[in-house]
mmCIF file of C-alpha atoms in Angstrom:
data_model
loop_
_atom_site.group_PDB
_atom_site.id
_atom_site.type_symbol
_atom_site.label_atom_id
_atom_site.label_comp_id
_atom_site.label_asym_id
_atom_site.label_seq_id
_atom_site.Cartn_x
_atom_site.Cartn_y
_atom_site.Cartn_z
ATOM 1 C CA MET A 1 -30.903 -31.784 -17.011
ATOM 2 C CA LYS A 2 -30.833 -28.012 -17.579
ATOM 3 C CA GLU A 3 -27.812 -25.756 -17.668
ATOM 4 C CA TYR A 4 -27.963 -22.228 -16.279
ATOM 5 C CA PRO A 5 -24.993 -20.089 -17.443
ATOM 6 C CA LEU A 6 -23.943 -17.099 -15.359
ATOM 7 C CA THR A 7 -24.096 -13.886 -17.373
ATOM 8 C CA THR A 8 -22.588 -11.683 -14.659
ATOM 9 C CA VAL A 9 -19.375 -11.760 -12.645
ATOM 10 C CA SER A 10 -20.327 -13.214 -9.264
ATOM 11 C CA TYR A 11 -18.273 -12.866 -6.123
ATOM 12 C CA GLY A 12 -17.267 -15.992 -4.289
ATOM 13 C CA VAL A 13 -16.147 -18.279 -7.103
ATOM 14 C CA SER A 14 -12.490 -18.920 -7.901
ATOM 15 C CA SER A 15 -12.674 -17.300 -11.332
ATOM 16 C CA SER A 16 -14.143 -14.011 -10.100
ATOM 17 C CA PRO A 17 -10.860 -12.032 -9.752
ATOM 18 C CA PHE A 18 -9.729 -13.029 -13.245
ATOM 19 C CA LEU A 19 -13.118 -12.311 -14.809
ATOM 20 C CA ALA A 20 -13.365 -8.882 -13.189
ATOM 21 C CA ILE A 21 -9.991 -7.757 -14.543
ATOM 22 C CA ARG A 22 -10.452 -9.502 -17.897
ATOM 23 C CA THR A 23 -13.778 -7.719 -18.437
ATOM 24 C CA LEU A 24 -12.116 -4.333 -17.938
ATOM 25 C CA ARG A 25 -9.288 -5.262 -20.310
ATOM 26 C CA GLN A 26 -11.799 -6.224 -22.978
ATOM 27 C CA LEU A 27 -13.657 -2.944 -22.443
ATOM 28 C CA ILE A 28 -10.387 -1.053 -23.038
ATOM 29 C CA GLU A 29 -9.816 -2.950 -26.290
ATOM 30 C CA ASP A 30 -13.378 -2.385 -27.503
ATOM 31 C CA GLU A 31 -14.011 1.224 -26.484
ATOM 32 C CA GLY A 32 -10.754 2.665 -25.142
ATOM 33 C CA GLN A 33 -9.509 4.421 -28.295
ATOM 34 C CA ARG A 34 -11.631 7.516 -27.588
ATOM 35 C CA PHE A 35 -10.689 7.638 -23.898
ATOM 36 C CA PRO A 36 -6.856 7.544 -23.647
ATOM 37 C CA ALA A 37 -6.553 8.829 -20.056
ATOM 38 C CA ALA A 38 -9.234 6.467 -18.765
ATOM 39 C CA SER A 39 -7.743 3.524 -20.648
ATOM 40 C CA GLU A 40 -4.336 4.099 -19.070
ATOM 41 C CA ALA A 41 -5.857 4.380 -15.588
ATOM 42 C CA LEU A 42 -7.887 1.195 -16.024
ATOM 43 C CA ARG A 43 -4.944 -0.742 -17.400
ATOM 44 C CA PHE A 44 -2.231 0.315 -14.962
ATOM 45 C CA SER A 45 -3.976 1.716 -11.853
ATOM 46 C CA THR A 46 -6.839 -0.707 -11.216
ATOM 47 C CA TYR A 47 -6.714 -3.169 -8.331
ATOM 48 C CA MET A 48 -9.683 -5.569 -8.522
ATOM 49 C CA ASP A 49 -12.617 -3.141 -8.229
ATOM 50 C CA ASP A 50 -10.678 -0.041 -7.119
ATOM 51 C CA ILE A 51 -9.158 2.582 -9.419
ATOM 52 C CA VAL A 52 -6.363 4.392 -7.573
ATOM 53 C CA THR A 53 -4.487 7.000 -9.584
ATOM 54 C CA SER A 54 -3.208 10.587 -9.478
ATOM 55 C CA VAL A 55 -2.955 13.492 -11.909
ATOM 56 C CA PRO A 56 -1.040 16.788 -11.576
ATOM 57 C CA SER A 57 -3.976 19.247 -11.707
ATOM 58 C CA VAL A 58 -7.667 19.671 -10.982
ATOM 59 C CA GLU A 59 -8.403 20.112 -14.695
ATOM 60 C CA ALA A 60 -6.699 16.820 -15.527
ATOM 61 C CA ALA A 61 -8.613 15.124 -12.712
ATOM 62 C CA LYS A 62 -11.955 16.361 -14.059
ATOM 63 C CA GLN A 63 -11.025 15.173 -17.537
ATOM 64 C CA LEU A 64 -10.054 11.749 -16.205
ATOM 65 C CA GLN A 65 -13.238 11.571 -14.152
ATOM 66 C CA SER A 66 -15.335 12.312 -17.225
ATOM 67 C CA GLU A 67 -13.494 9.773 -19.379
ATOM 68 C CA LEU A 68 -13.693 7.035 -16.764
ATOM 69 C CA THR A 69 -17.422 7.581 -16.309
ATOM 70 C CA GLU A 70 -18.129 7.514 -20.053
ATOM 71 C CA LEU A 71 -15.895 4.527 -20.762
ATOM 72 C CA LEU A 72 -17.170 2.348 -17.946
ATOM 73 C CA ILE A 73 -20.825 3.131 -18.627
ATOM 74 C CA LYS A 74 -20.331 1.477 -22.010
ATOM 75 C CA GLY A 75 -19.666 -1.740 -20.113
ATOM 76 C CA GLN A 76 -22.623 -1.116 -17.777
ATOM 77 C CA PHE A 77 -20.324 -0.225 -14.884
ATOM 78 C CA GLU A 78 -21.341 2.609 -12.548
ATOM 79 C CA LEU A 79 -18.525 4.076 -10.487
ATOM 80 C CA ARG A 80 -19.170 4.610 -6.781
ATOM 81 C CA LYS A 81 -17.216 5.569 -3.652
ATOM 82 C CA TRP A 82 -15.465 8.538 -5.263
ATOM 83 C CA ALA A 83 -12.769 10.161 -3.113
ATOM 84 C CA SER A 84 -10.340 12.979 -3.820
ATOM 85 C CA ASN A 85 -8.079 15.431 -2.021
ATOM 86 C CA HIS A 86 -9.846 18.350 -3.754
ATOM 87 C CA PRO A 87 -13.547 19.176 -3.248
ATOM 88 C CA ALA A 88 -14.012 20.369 -6.850
ATOM 89 C CA ILE A 89 -13.669 16.792 -8.110
ATOM 90 C CA LEU A 90 -16.653 15.667 -6.028
ATOM 91 C CA SER A 91 -18.864 18.745 -6.346
ATOM 92 C CA ASN A 92 -20.800 17.487 -9.398
ATOM 93 C CA LEU A 93 -21.433 13.977 -8.045
ATOM 94 C CA PRO A 94 -24.450 12.733 -6.076
ATOM 95 C CA PRO A 95 -23.635 12.317 -2.361
ATOM 96 C CA GLU A 96 -24.522 8.601 -2.481
ATOM 97 C CA HIS A 97 -21.776 8.068 -5.094
ATOM 98 C CA CYS A 98 -19.021 9.512 -2.872
ATOM 99 C CA ALA A 99 -16.956 7.936 -0.138
ATOM 100 C CA ILE A 100 -16.359 11.475 1.129
ATOM 101 C CA GLU A 101 -18.558 14.415 0.180
ATOM 102 C CA ALA A 102 -17.315 17.798 -1.004
ATOM 103 C CA LYS A 103 -18.988 19.481 1.996
ATOM 104 C CA ASP A 104 -16.783 17.418 4.339
ATOM 105 C CA PHE A 105 -13.639 19.321 3.312
ATOM 106 C CA THR A 106 -13.146 21.275 6.527
ATOM 107 C CA LEU A 107 -10.227 21.516 8.885
ATOM 108 C CA GLU A 108 -12.254 19.770 11.580
ATOM 109 C CA SER A 109 -13.231 16.856 9.334
ATOM 110 C CA ASP A 110 -11.768 13.463 10.111
ATOM 111 C CA LYS A 111 -13.224 11.664 7.094
ATOM 112 C CA THR A 112 -10.987 8.830 5.934
ATOM 113 C CA THR A 113 -11.225 6.037 3.417
ATOM 114 C CA LYS A 114 -9.442 2.738 2.996
ATOM 115 C CA ILE A 115 -7.043 2.392 0.089
ATOM 116 C CA LEU A 116 -4.964 -0.721 -0.579
ATOM 117 C CA GLY A 117 -4.568 -1.610 3.072
ATOM 118 C CA PHE A 118 -3.844 1.956 4.190
ATOM 119 C CA GLN A 119 -6.158 4.561 5.645
ATOM 120 C CA TRP A 120 -6.214 7.727 3.552
ATOM 121 C CA ASN A 121 -7.172 11.149 4.851
ATOM 122 C CA PRO A 122 -8.106 13.156 1.722
ATOM 123 C CA ILE A 123 -8.257 16.458 3.632
ATOM 124 C CA GLY A 124 -4.635 16.312 4.755
ATOM 125 C CA ASP A 125 -3.725 14.029 1.831
ATOM 126 C CA TYR A 126 -1.732 11.590 3.911
ATOM 127 C CA LEU A 127 -1.741 7.851 4.548
ATOM 128 C CA PHE A 128 -1.750 6.226 7.950
ATOM 129 C CA TYR A 129 -2.203 2.860 9.598
ATOM 130 C CA ARG A 130 -5.125 1.669 11.661
ATOM 131 C CA VAL A 131 -3.928 -1.085 13.960
ATOM 132 C CA LYS A 132 -5.998 -3.476 16.011
ATOM 133 C CA VAL A 133 -4.381 -4.008 19.399
ATOM 134 C CA PRO A 134 -3.794 -7.763 19.725
ATOM 135 C CA SER A 135 -4.022 -10.035 22.698
ATOM 136 C CA LYS A 136 -0.935 -9.975 24.913
ATOM 137 C CA LEU A 137 -0.956 -13.772 25.048
ATOM 138 C CA ALA A 138 2.587 -14.656 23.949
ATOM 139 C CA THR A 139 1.940 -17.752 21.839
ATOM 140 C CA LYS A 140 3.260 -18.527 18.393
ATOM 141 C CA ARG A 141 -0.265 -18.550 16.954
ATOM 142 C CA ASN A 142 -1.191 -15.146 18.371
ATOM 143 C CA ILE A 143 2.074 -13.422 17.422
ATOM 144 C CA LEU A 144 1.997 -14.805 13.869
ATOM 145 C CA SER A 145 -1.652 -13.746 13.522
ATOM 146 C CA THR A 146 -0.753 -10.198 14.566
ATOM 147 C CA LEU A 147 2.053 -10.024 12.030
ATOM 148 C CA ALA A 148 -0.249 -11.221 9.232
ATOM 149 C CA GLN A 149 -2.816 -8.513 10.022
ATOM 150 C CA ILE A 150 -0.365 -5.631 9.531
ATOM 151 C CA PHE A 151 -0.295 -4.791 5.819
ATOM 152 C CA ASP A 152 2.873 -2.861 5.024
ATOM 153 C CA PRO A 153 3.606 -3.137 1.275
ATOM 154 C CA LEU A 154 6.069 -0.231 1.137
ATOM 155 C CA GLY A 155 7.963 -1.081 4.306
ATOM 156 C CA TYR A 156 7.313 2.050 6.351
ATOM 157 C CA LEU A 157 7.070 -0.164 9.434
ATOM 158 C CA THR A 158 10.151 -2.246 8.647
ATOM 159 C CA PRO A 159 12.002 -1.644 11.972
ATOM 160 C CA PHE A 160 8.880 -2.593 13.923
ATOM 161 C CA MET A 161 8.040 -5.602 11.741
ATOM 162 C CA LEU A 162 11.586 -6.957 11.969
ATOM 163 C CA THR A 163 11.254 -7.093 15.750
ATOM 164 C CA ILE A 164 8.102 -9.232 15.494
ATOM 165 C CA LYS A 165 9.707 -11.478 12.864
ATOM 166 C CA SER A 166 12.723 -12.074 15.089
ATOM 167 C CA VAL A 167 10.398 -13.130 17.942
ATOM 168 C CA ILE A 168 8.629 -15.591 15.648
ATOM 169 C CA GLN A 169 11.948 -16.975 14.443
ATOM 170 C CA TYR A 170 13.003 -17.542 18.051
ATOM 171 C CA LEU A 171 9.747 -19.377 18.792
ATOM 172 C CA TRP A 172 10.195 -21.657 15.782
ATOM 173 C CA GLN A 173 13.781 -22.334 16.778
ATOM 174 C CA SER A 174 12.815 -23.146 20.369
ATOM 175 C CA GLY A 175 10.281 -25.739 19.221
ATOM 176 C CA CYS A 176 7.274 -24.188 20.975
ATOM 177 C CA ASP A 177 3.879 -25.540 20.086
ATOM 178 C CA TRP A 178 1.286 -23.225 18.546
ATOM 179 C CA ASP A 179 -0.502 -22.453 21.808
ATOM 180 C CA ASP A 180 2.343 -22.820 24.296
ATOM 181 C CA ILE A 181 3.187 -19.770 26.397
ATOM 182 C CA ALA A 182 6.652 -18.542 25.492
ATOM 183 C CA SER A 183 9.529 -17.929 27.866
ATOM 184 C CA VAL A 184 9.507 -15.025 30.334
ATOM 185 C CA GLU A 185 11.896 -13.048 28.131
ATOM 186 C CA VAL A 186 9.611 -13.383 25.074
ATOM 187 C CA VAL A 187 6.515 -12.562 27.150
ATOM 188 C CA LYS A 188 8.081 -9.275 28.288
ATOM 189 C CA LYS A 189 9.169 -8.403 24.750
ATOM 190 C CA TRP A 190 5.704 -9.195 23.346
ATOM 191 C CA GLU A 191 3.969 -7.079 25.988
ATOM 192 C CA PHE A 192 6.268 -4.195 25.071
ATOM 193 C CA ILE A 193 5.408 -4.617 21.365
ATOM 194 C CA CYS A 194 1.668 -4.672 22.128
ATOM 195 C CA ASN A 195 1.985 -1.449 24.130
ATOM 196 C CA GLN A 196 3.801 0.220 21.229
ATOM 197 C CA LEU A 197 1.365 -0.868 18.498
ATOM 198 C CA PRO A 198 -1.185 1.963 19.027
ATOM 199 C CA LEU A 199 1.595 4.497 18.375
ATOM 200 C CA LEU A 200 1.693 3.370 14.723
ATOM 201 C CA GLU A 201 -1.592 5.185 14.108
ATOM 202 C CA LYS A 202 0.209 8.484 14.760
ATOM 203 C CA LEU A 203 2.468 7.885 11.760
ATOM 204 C CA ASN A 204 1.314 10.142 8.889
ATOM 205 C CA ILE A 205 2.813 9.436 5.458
ATOM 206 C CA PRO A 206 2.493 12.127 2.737
ATOM 207 C CA ARG A 207 0.754 10.550 -0.252
ATOM 208 C CA CYS A 208 1.783 12.941 -3.012
ATOM 209 C CA LEU A 209 5.155 12.947 -4.750
ATOM 210 C CA ASN A 210 4.632 15.787 -7.229
ATOM 211 C CA PHE A 211 7.364 15.308 -9.805
ATOM 212 C CA GLU A 212 5.950 18.163 -11.877
ATOM 213 C CA LEU A 213 7.534 20.598 -9.398
ATOM 214 C CA CYS A 214 10.929 18.849 -9.287
ATOM 215 C CA GLU A 215 13.990 19.958 -11.235
ATOM 216 C CA ASN A 216 16.459 17.335 -10.055
ATOM 217 C CA ILE A 217 15.532 13.893 -8.740
ATOM 218 C CA GLN A 218 18.007 11.634 -6.952
ATOM 219 C CA LEU A 219 17.631 8.162 -5.486
ATOM 220 C CA HIS A 220 19.699 7.231 -2.431
ATOM 221 C CA GLY A 221 19.934 3.707 -1.094
ATOM 222 C CA PHE A 222 21.200 2.619 2.329
ATOM 223 C CA ALA A 223 21.896 -0.887 3.591
ATOM 224 C CA ASP A 224 22.875 -2.265 6.962
ATOM 225 C CA SER A 225 22.847 -5.509 8.925
ATOM 226 C CA SER A 226 23.290 -7.000 12.346
ATOM 227 C CA GLU A 227 23.327 -10.508 13.750
ATOM 228 C CA ARG A 228 19.500 -10.389 13.963
ATOM 229 C CA GLY A 229 18.820 -9.393 10.363
ATOM 230 C CA TYR A 230 19.553 -7.067 7.470
ATOM 231 C CA ALA A 231 17.675 -4.277 5.719
ATOM 232 C CA GLY A 232 17.717 -1.806 2.858
ATOM 233 C CA VAL A 233 15.928 1.490 2.261
ATOM 234 C CA VAL A 234 15.583 3.820 -0.731
ATOM 235 C CA TYR A 235 15.030 7.567 -0.356
ATOM 236 C CA LEU A 236 14.013 10.134 -2.938
ATOM 237 C CA ARG A 237 15.805 13.489 -2.787
ATOM 238 C CA ALA A 238 14.536 16.217 -5.095
ATOM 239 C CA SER A 239 15.161 19.909 -5.599
ATOM 240 C CA LEU A 240 12.058 21.987 -6.288
ATOM 241 C CA LYS A 241 11.733 24.908 -8.664
ATOM 242 C CA ASP A 242 11.614 27.359 -5.767
ATOM 243 C CA GLY A 243 15.058 26.213 -4.599
ATOM 244 C CA SER A 244 13.913 24.129 -1.635
ATOM 245 C CA MET A 245 14.709 20.451 -1.144
ATOM 246 C CA VAL A 246 12.486 17.531 -0.264
ATOM 247 C CA CYS A 247 13.521 14.101 0.958
ATOM 248 C CA THR A 248 11.160 11.192 1.531
ATOM 249 C CA ILE A 249 11.344 7.458 2.012
ATOM 250 C CA LEU A 250 10.113 5.422 -0.950
ATOM 251 C CA ARG A 251 10.426 1.855 0.237
ATOM 252 C CA SER A 252 12.312 -0.340 2.650
ATOM 253 C CA LYS A 253 12.600 -4.039 3.238
ATOM 254 C CA ALA A 254 14.176 -6.269 5.875
ATOM 255 C CA LYS A 255 14.785 -9.944 6.488
ATOM 256 C CA VAL A 256 15.748 -11.818 9.611
ATOM 257 C CA ALA A 257 19.127 -13.509 9.594
ATOM 258 C CA PRO A 258 18.972 -17.192 8.619
ATOM 259 C CA LEU A 259 19.033 -19.829 11.338
ATOM 260 C CA LYS A 260 22.289 -21.158 9.981
ATOM 261 C CA LYS A 261 24.786 -18.723 11.445
ATOM 262 C CA ILE A 262 26.724 -16.736 8.846
ATOM 263 C CA THR A 263 29.319 -14.004 9.217
ATOM 264 C CA LEU A 264 28.419 -10.347 9.611
ATOM 265 C CA PRO A 265 30.221 -9.324 6.369
ATOM 266 C CA ARG A 266 28.090 -11.821 4.443
ATOM 267 C CA LEU A 267 24.939 -10.411 6.054
ATOM 268 C CA GLU A 268 26.040 -6.940 5.002
ATOM 269 C CA LEU A 269 26.441 -8.190 1.436
ATOM 270 C CA CYS A 270 22.895 -9.575 1.627
ATOM 271 C CA ALA A 271 21.708 -6.122 2.683
ATOM 272 C CA VAL A 272 23.512 -4.521 -0.271
ATOM 273 C CA VAL A 273 21.830 -6.946 -2.686
ATOM 274 C CA LEU A 274 18.471 -6.184 -1.109
ATOM 275 C CA VAL A 275 18.806 -2.420 -1.457
ATOM 276 C CA ALA A 276 20.223 -2.756 -4.983
ATOM 277 C CA ARG A 277 17.072 -4.573 -6.101
ATOM 278 C CA LEU A 278 14.870 -1.917 -4.529
ATOM 279 C CA TYR A 279 16.983 0.806 -6.117
ATOM 280 C CA MET A 280 16.741 -0.651 -9.618
ATOM 281 C CA LYS A 281 12.950 -0.843 -9.440
ATOM 282 C CA PHE A 282 12.641 2.853 -8.657
ATOM 283 C CA LYS A 283 15.387 3.841 -11.086
ATOM 284 C CA LYS A 284 13.358 2.369 -13.948
ATOM 285 C CA CYS A 285 10.328 4.374 -12.777
ATOM 286 C CA SER A 286 12.292 7.631 -12.446
ATOM 287 C CA GLN A 287 13.695 7.286 -15.970
ATOM 288 C CA LYS A 288 10.144 7.463 -17.341
ATOM 289 C CA LEU A 289 9.473 10.806 -15.653
#
C-alpha cells in the first residue's frame, strides 16, 4: 500500500475552507512584519479567496496593492480578478489579471463584478441585487427556494423579505405539503411578489462610507412591530466638513411574529431588543474611528 499526501489545497474536500484561511494566517505570521497594511487586509478583510477592503486615497490603495502582491507571492499566491472604483489602481496590471480593465471606466460602461453576494458597479461605486425571477407556482418548496436564493446580509430588503417569510409561516401553519398548491389568497399574494421581484435590481446602494470626511457621526436606531412581525433598523447620520449632512441605512433586521400569539406590547419590546443589538455592534465599530 502506498500513501500519496496532498501538497496543495484542493477544492471539494471538507477541510479546504479551513486550510485556505489557515495558510494565509501562517503566511502573515511568517512574512507579515514587513507588510503591515497587507497583513491587516488579509487578517480582517479576507473571505475565503476574496480580499475585499477599502482605503481612503488612491496613494494608500497603490501601497496596499503593492504590499499584497509582494506578501502573497512569498506564499506562491498570484492575485487575480482585480477590481477598483478608480482606474489608476488597475492601470499597471495585465488585462488578464483584472475583473474590470482600466479602459472600461467610461460613463457608458456597465461592467460589474460579484462581491459577497452583491453585484458591484465600480464605475458608479454602488451595490445592487441581481434577482432571478422564480416560478409563480405557489408551493411551499418553490417559495422557500426563492427566499433562500436572495442573499441579503445587511437587511436592505427587509420589508420585502418579511412578506415572503410571513407567507412561508402561513404555509407551515396550514399544514400544506411541500408540493401542494396553496390557497387562492396565497396564490394571489405570491404572484404579486413575483411581479415585484425584478424591481429589486433598480435598488442602488452606495458602497462608500467615507469617515475621513465626517466631523460628527451619530447612530440612530428605530424599532417597530405589528401582529405579523417586528423589525429594527440602524441609520448613520454624519455631518461633513463642508457643512452638509449625510444619512444612510447601515443595517436592518426583521422576524416574523411567533406562532404562539403574544401581545403587541411584547412584540414591540422584542423589536427594541433587536435594534439594541444592532446598535451596539455598530457603536463598537464607530468608537474605533
